[in-house]
Coordinates of C-alpha atoms and ligand atoms in Angstrom, one line a residue:
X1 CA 18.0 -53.2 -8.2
X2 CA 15.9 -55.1 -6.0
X3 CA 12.0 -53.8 -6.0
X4 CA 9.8 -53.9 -3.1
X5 CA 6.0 -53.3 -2.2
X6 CA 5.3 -49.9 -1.6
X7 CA 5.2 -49.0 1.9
X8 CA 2.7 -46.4 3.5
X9 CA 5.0 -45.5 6.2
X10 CA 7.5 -44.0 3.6
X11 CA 4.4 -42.3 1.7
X12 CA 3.0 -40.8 4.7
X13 CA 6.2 -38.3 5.3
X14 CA 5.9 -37.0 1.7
X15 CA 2.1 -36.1 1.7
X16 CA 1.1 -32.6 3.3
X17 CA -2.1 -34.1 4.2
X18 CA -3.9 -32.0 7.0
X19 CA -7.3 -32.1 8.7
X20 CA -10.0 -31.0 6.1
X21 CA -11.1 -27.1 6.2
X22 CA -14.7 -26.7 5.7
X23 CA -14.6 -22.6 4.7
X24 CA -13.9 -22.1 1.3
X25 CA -12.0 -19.2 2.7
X26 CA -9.6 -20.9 4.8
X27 CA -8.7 -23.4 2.2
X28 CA -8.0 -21.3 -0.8
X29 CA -6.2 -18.7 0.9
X30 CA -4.2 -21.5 2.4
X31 CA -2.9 -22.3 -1.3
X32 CA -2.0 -18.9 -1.9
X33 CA 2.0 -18.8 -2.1
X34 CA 2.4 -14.8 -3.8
X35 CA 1.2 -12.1 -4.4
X36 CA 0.2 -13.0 -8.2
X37 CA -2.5 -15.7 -6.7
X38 CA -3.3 -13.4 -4.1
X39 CA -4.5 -10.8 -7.2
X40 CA -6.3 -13.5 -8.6
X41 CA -7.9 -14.8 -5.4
X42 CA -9.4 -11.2 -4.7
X43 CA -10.4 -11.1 -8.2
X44 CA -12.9 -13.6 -7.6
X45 CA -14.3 -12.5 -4.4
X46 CA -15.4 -9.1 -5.1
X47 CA -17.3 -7.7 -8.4
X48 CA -15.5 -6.7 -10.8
X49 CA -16.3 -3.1 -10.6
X50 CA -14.4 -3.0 -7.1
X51 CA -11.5 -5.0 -8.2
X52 CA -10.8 -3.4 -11.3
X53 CA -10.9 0.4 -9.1
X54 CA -8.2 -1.3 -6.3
X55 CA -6.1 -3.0 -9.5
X56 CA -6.5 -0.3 -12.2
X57 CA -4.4 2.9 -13.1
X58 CA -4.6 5.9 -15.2
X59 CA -5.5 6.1 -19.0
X60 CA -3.2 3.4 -20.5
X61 CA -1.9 2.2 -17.5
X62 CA 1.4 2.7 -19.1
X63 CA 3.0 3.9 -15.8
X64 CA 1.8 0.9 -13.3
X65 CA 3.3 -1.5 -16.5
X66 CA 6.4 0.0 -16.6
X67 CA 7.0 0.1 -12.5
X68 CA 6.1 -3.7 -13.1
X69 CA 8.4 -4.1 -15.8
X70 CA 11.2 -2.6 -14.5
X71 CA 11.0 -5.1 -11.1
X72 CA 10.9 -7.8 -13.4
X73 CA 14.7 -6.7 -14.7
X74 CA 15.9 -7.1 -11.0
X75 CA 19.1 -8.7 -11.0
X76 CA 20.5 -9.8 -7.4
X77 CA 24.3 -10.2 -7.5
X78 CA 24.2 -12.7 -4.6
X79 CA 27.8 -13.0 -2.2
X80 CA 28.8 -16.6 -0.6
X81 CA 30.1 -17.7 2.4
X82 CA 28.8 -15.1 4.5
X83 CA 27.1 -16.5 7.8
X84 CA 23.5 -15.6 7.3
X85 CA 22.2 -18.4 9.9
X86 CA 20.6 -15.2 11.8
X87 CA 19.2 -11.8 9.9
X88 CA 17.6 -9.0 11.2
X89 CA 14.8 -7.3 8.3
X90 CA 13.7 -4.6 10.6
X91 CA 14.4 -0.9 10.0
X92 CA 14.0 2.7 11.4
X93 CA 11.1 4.3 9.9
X94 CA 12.0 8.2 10.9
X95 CA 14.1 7.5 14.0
X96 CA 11.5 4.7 15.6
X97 CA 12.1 0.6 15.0
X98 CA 9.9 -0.9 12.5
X99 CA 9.6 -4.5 12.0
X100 CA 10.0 -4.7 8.0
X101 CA 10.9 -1.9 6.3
X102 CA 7.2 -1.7 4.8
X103 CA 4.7 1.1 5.2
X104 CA 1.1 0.6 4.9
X105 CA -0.2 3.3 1.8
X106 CA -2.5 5.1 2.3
X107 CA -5.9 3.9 0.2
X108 CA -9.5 5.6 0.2
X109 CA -12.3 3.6 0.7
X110 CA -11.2 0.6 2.4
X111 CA -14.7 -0.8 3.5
X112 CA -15.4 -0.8 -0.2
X113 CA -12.8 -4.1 -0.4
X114 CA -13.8 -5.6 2.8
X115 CA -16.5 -4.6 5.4
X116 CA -14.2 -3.9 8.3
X117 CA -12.2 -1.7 5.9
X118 CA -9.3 0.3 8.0
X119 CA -9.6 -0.9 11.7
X120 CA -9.0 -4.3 10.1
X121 CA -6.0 -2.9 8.2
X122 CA -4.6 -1.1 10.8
X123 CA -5.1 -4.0 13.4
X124 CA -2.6 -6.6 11.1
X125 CA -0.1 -3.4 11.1
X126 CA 0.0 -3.3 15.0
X127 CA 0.5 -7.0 15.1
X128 CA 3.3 -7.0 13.0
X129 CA 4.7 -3.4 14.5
X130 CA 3.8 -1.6 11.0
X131 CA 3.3 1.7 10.4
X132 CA -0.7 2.6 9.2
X133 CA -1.1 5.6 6.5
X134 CA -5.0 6.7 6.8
X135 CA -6.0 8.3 4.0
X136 CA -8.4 11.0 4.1
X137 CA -10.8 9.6 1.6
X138 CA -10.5 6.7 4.2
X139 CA -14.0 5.3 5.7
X140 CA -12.8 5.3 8.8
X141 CA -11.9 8.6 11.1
X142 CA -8.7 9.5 12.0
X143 CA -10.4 9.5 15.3
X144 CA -12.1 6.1 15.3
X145 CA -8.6 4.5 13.9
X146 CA -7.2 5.8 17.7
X147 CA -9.8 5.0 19.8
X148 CA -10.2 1.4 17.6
X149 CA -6.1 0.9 17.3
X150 CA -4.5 2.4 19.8
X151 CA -1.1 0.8 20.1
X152 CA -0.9 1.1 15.9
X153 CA 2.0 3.8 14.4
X154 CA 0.0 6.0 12.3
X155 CA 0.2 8.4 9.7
X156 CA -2.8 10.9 8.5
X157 CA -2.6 11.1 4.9
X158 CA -3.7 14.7 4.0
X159 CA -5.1 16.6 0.7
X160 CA -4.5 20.0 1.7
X161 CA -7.6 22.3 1.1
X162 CA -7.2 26.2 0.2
X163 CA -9.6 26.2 3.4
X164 CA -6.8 26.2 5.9
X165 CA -9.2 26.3 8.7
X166 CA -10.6 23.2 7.6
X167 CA -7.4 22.1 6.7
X168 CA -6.3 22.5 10.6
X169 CA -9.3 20.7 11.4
X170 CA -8.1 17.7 10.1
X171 CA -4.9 18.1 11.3
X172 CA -6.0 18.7 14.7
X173 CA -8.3 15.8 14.6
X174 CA -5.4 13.4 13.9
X175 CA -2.9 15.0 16.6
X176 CA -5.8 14.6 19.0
X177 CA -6.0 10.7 17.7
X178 CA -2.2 10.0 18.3
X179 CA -1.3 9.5 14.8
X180 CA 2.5 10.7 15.0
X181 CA 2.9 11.6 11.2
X182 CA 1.0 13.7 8.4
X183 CA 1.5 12.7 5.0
X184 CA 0.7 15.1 2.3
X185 CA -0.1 13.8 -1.2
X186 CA 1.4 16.5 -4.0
X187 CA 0.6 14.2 -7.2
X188 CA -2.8 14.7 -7.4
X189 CA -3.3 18.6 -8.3
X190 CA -7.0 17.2 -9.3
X191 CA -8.0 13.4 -10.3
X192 CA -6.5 11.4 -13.1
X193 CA -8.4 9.8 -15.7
X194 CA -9.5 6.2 -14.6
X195 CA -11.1 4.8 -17.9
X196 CA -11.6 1.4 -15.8
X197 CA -14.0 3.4 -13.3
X198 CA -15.4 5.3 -16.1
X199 CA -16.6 2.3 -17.6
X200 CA -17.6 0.8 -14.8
X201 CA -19.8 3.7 -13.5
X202 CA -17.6 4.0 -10.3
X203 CA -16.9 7.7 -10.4
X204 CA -18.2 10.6 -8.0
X205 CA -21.6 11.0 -8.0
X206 CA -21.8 7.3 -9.2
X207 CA -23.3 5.9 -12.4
X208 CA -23.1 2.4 -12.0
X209 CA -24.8 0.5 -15.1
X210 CA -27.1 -2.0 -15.4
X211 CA -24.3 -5.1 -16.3
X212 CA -22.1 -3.7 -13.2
X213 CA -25.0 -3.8 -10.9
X214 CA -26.0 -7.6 -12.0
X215 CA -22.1 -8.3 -11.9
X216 CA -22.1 -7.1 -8.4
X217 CA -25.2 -9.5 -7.7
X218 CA -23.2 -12.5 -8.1
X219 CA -20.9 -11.7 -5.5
X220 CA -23.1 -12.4 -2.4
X221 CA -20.9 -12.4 0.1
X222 CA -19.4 -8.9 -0.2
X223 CA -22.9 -7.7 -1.0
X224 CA -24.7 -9.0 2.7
X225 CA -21.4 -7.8 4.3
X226 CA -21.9 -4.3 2.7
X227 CA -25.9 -4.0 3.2
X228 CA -25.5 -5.5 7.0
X229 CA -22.7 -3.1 8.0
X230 CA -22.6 0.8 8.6
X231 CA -23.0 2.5 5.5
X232 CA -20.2 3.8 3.3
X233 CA -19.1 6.9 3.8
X234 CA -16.1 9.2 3.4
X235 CA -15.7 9.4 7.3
X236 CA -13.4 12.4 7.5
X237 CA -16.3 14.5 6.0
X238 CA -19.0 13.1 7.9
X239 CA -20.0 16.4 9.2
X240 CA -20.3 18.2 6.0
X241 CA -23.9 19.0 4.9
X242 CA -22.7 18.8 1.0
X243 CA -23.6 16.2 -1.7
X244 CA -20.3 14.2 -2.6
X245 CA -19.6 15.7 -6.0
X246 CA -19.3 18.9 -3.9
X247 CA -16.4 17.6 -1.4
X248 CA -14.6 15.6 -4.0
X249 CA -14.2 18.8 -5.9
X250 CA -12.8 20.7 -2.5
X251 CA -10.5 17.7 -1.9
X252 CA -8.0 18.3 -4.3
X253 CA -6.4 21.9 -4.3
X254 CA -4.6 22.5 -7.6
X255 CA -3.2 25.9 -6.0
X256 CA -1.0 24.5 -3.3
X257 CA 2.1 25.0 -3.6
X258 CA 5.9 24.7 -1.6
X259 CA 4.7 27.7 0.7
X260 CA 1.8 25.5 2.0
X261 CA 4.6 22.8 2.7
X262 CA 6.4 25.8 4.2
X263 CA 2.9 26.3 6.8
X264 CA 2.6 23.1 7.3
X265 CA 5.5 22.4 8.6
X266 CA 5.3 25.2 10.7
X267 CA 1.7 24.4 11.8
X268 CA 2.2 20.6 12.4
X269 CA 4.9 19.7 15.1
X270 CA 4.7 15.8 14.1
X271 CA 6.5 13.7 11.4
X272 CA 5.6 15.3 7.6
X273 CA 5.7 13.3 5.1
X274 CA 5.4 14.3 1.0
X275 CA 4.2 11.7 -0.7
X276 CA 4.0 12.0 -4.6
X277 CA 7.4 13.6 -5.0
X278 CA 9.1 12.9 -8.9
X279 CA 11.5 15.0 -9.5
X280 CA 15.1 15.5 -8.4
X281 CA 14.7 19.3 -8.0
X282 CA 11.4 19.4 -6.2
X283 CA 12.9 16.6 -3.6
X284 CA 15.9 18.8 -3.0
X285 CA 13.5 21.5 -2.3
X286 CA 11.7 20.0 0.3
X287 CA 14.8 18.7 2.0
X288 CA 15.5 22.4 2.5
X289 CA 11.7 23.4 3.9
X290 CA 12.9 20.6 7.1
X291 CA 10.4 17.6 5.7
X292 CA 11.4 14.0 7.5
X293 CA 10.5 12.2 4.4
X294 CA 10.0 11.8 1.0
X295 CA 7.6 9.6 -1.1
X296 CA 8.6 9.0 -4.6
X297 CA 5.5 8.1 -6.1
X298 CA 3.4 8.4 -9.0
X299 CA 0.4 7.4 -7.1
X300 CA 0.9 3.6 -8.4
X301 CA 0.3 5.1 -11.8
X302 CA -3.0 6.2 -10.9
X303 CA -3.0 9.8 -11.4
X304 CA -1.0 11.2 -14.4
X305 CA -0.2 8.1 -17.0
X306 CA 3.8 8.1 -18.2
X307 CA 5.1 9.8 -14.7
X308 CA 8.4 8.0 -13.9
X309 CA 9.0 5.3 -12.8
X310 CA 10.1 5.7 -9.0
X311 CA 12.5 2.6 -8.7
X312 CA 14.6 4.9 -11.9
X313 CA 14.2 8.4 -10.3
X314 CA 15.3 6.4 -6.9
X315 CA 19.6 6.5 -7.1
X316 CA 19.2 10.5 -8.6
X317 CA 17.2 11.8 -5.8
X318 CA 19.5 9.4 -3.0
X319 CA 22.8 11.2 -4.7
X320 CA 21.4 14.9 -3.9
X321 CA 19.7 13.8 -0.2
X322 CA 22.9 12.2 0.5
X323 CA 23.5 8.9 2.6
X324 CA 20.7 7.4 4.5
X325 CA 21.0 8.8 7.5
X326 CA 21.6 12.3 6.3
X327 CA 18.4 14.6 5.4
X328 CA 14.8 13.5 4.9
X329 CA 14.5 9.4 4.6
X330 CA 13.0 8.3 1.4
X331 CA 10.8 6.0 0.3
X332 CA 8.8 4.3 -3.1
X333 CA 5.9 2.8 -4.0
X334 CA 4.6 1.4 -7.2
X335 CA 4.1 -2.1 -8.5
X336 CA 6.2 -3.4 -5.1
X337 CA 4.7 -7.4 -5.0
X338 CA 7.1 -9.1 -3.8
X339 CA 10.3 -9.3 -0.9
X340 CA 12.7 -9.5 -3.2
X341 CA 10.7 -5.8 -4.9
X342 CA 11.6 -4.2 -1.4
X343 CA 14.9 -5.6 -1.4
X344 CA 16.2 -4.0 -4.7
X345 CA 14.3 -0.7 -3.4
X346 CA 16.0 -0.5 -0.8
X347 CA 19.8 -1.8 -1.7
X348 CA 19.2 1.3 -4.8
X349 CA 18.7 3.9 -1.9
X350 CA 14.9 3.6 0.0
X351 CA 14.9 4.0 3.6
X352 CA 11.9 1.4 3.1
X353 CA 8.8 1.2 0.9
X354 CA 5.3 1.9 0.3
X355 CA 2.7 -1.1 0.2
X356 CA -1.8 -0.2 -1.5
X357 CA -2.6 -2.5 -4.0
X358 CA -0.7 -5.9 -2.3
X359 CA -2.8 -5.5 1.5
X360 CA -6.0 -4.7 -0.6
X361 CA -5.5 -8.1 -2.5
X362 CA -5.2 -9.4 1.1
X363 CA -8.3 -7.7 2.5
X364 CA -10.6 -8.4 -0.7
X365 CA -9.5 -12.2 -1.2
X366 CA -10.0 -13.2 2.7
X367 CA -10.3 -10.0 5.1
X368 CA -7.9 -10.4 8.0
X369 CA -6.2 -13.6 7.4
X370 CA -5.7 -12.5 3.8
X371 CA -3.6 -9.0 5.0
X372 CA -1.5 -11.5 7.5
X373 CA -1.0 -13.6 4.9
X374 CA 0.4 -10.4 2.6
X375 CA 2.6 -9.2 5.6
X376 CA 3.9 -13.3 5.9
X377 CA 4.6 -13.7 2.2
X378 CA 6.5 -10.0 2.3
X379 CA 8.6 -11.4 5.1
X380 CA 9.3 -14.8 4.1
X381 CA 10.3 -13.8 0.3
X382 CA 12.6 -11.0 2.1
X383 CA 14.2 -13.7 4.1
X384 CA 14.9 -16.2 2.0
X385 CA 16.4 -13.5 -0.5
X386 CA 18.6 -11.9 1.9
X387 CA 20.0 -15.3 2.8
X388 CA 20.6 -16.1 -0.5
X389 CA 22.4 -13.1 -1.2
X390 CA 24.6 -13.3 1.9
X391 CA 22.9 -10.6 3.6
X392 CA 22.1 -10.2 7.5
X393 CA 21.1 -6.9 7.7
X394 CA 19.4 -4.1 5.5
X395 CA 22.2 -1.8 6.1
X396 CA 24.3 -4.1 4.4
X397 CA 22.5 -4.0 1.3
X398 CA 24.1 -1.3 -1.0
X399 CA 23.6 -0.1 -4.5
X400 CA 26.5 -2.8 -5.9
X401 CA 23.9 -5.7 -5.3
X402 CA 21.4 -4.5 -7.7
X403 CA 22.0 -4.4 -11.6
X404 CA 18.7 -3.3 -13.8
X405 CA 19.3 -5.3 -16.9
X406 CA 19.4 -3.8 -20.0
Ligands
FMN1 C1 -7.5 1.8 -4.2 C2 -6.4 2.8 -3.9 C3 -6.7 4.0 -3.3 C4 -5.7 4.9 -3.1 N1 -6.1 6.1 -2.4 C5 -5.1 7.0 -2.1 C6 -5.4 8.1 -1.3 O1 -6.5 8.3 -0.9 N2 -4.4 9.0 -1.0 C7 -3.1 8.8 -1.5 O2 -2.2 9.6 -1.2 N3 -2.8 7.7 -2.2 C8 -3.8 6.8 -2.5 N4 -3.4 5.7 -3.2 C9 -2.1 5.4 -3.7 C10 -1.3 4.7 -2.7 O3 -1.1 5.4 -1.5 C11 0.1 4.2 -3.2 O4 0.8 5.4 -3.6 C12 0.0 3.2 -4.3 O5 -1.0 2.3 -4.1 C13 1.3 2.5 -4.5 O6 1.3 1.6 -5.5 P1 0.9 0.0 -5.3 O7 -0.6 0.0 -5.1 O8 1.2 -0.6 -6.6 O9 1.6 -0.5 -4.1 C14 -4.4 4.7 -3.5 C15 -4.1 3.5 -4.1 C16 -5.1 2.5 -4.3 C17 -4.7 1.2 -5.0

């Protein structure tokens, strides 16, 4: 074969040289490509103490490994020659269009991650025609999120509190601020055991020790944004005159049971939503109360350690709702980091899924560009995968595409 001198206009195509970025920011989260370097990326930018609360579960963790595990044993049966030049990935999330079929979770204490906390959030989901889930350990108000976001779908995530007035003073607070849905959590009778936090000092009142304070010095950054913005606060109790230990301890009500479903759904003339649902009985029960949907979720395995894993308990629960379209929609969450994760959620029986940890990697690596980035990376892996299974729509996308190997 006959050699020649290497030429610089056949190099140039092959190298994806661009300008130079001068922000550290810009360039690493520019090489980000999944959710894995995403993780990592955030690790660095916030202490350790923050990262480890937003990454961590309960006790062992045992519940968060297995939802990870049993992604990981995904297997896509893939059919050819199907035109899949054009797809469609969006959905109906309880009757209204939705661009992916991906909720925002909600997640307390967002400003904690990154300084502009839930506005920030929320702003990415109405750019991308999202749906927001406010949480009410949020640091944001229900009411700021309207006035802040207005065009954003929202849902209030609720606590209910044997207080019903107070109770119906959140509620009312949310109707007020437009948010269309209220989701109550039912997995969290009171907190689970966070040995990360413990250790850490990051509990309610705080204890933070002396090696997390100096670890939290090294992170500058997250510090100046913190001291030079309005301080922390759980913004849905702003008005309560009570330490924090105090409210914490109100938040949770281990005495609510169905019959507060029951009221609620005939106090609140929105969307509800029960989130925290794992059990085939207790989902079949709630279809009967009239909920729209139902969250099966163990909190991403932050509450009770060893609670199923929601991607198992999915195909029982869709047998006994019936077809999608009949009764309450249903949805997961857990350990979902990926498109293809969404995509074996919902070809096993989700009407869509739940996102917390993957948008707070996002906010903590790079704030706003870094939740985009999450939103682009969901889409893109959902693309290519529904293309390469010979998929255009997710309606197409039945049970017989999924096996869970052994
Ligand atoms: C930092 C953090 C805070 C959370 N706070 C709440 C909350 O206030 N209310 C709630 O119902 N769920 C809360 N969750 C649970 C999420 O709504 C969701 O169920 C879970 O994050 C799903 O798992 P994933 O993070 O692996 O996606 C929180 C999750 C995280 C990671």
């Amino acid at each position: 074969m006959k050699r020649q001198l290497p030429r610089w206009k056949n190099i140039r195509p092959l190298l994806g040289w661009s300008l130079p970025t001068f922000s550290a920011q810009d360039r690493k989260l520019k090489s980000v490509v999944n959710l894995s370097e995403m993780r990592l990326l955030a690790k660095k930018r916030v202490p350790k103490a923050i990262f480890d609360y937003v990454d961590g579960g309960a006790n062992d963790e045992l519940s968060y490994a297995r939802s990870q595990e049993i992604y990981s044993r995904v297997e896509f049966k893939p059919r050819v020659l199907r035109d899949v030049s054009m797809i469609d990935l969006s959905t109906h999330v309880l009757s209204t269009p939705s661009a992916l079929p991906i909720i925002f979770a909600p997640t307390g204490y967002t400003r904690m991650m990154h300084y502009q906390g839930e506005v920030m959030v929320a702003k990415v989901c109405e750019a991308h025609n999202l749906i927001y889930s406010l949480s009410t350990m949020g640091t944001t108000s229900s009411t700021e999120i309207g006035q802040q976001v207005p065009n954003v779908r929202r849902w209030f995530q609720l606590y209910l509190w044997r207080d019903r007035d107070q109770s119906l003073r959140f509620i009312e607070e949310a109707r007020s601020a437009g948010f269309e849905g209220l989701m109550l959590t039912v997995d969290t009778a009171i907190g689970g055991i966070k040995w990360r936090d413990m250790r850490n000092g990051l509990t309610v009142p705080p204890r933070i020790r002396l090696k997390t304070f100096l670890d939290m010095v090294l992170k500058p950054k997250w510090w100046f944004n913190l001291l030079t913005t309005a301080p922390l606060e759980f913004a849905t109790f702003r008005n309560f005159d009570k330490p924090l230990s105090e409210i914490a301890a109100k938040v949770f009500d281990p005495a609510v049971t169905f019959e507060d479903v029951k009221w609620l759904r005939s106090v609140w003339q929105g969307k509800l939503i029960i989130k925290g649902v794992q059990r085939v009985a207790d989902a079949k029960e709630l279809a009967k109360i009239g909920v729209d949907a139902i969250v099966l979720s163990n909190h991403g395995g932050r509450q009770l350690d060893r609670s199923v894993v929601p991607l198992e308990l999915l195909p029982n629960v869709r047998e006994v709702i019936g077809a999608k379209g009949d009764g309450p929609q249903i949805y997961i969450d857990g350990a979902i980091m990926s498109g293809a994760d969404v995509l074996a959620a919902i070809a096993l029986g989700a009407d869509a899924v739940l996102i917390g940890r993957a948008y707070l990697y996002g906010a903590m690596a790079a704030g706003k560009p870094g939740v985009e980035k999450v939103v682009e990376i969901f889409r893109f892996e959902m693309e290519t995968a529904m293309k390469l299974m010979g998929v255009k729509n997710l309606t197409e996308l039945l049970p017989d595409f999924v096996n869970i190997r052994a």
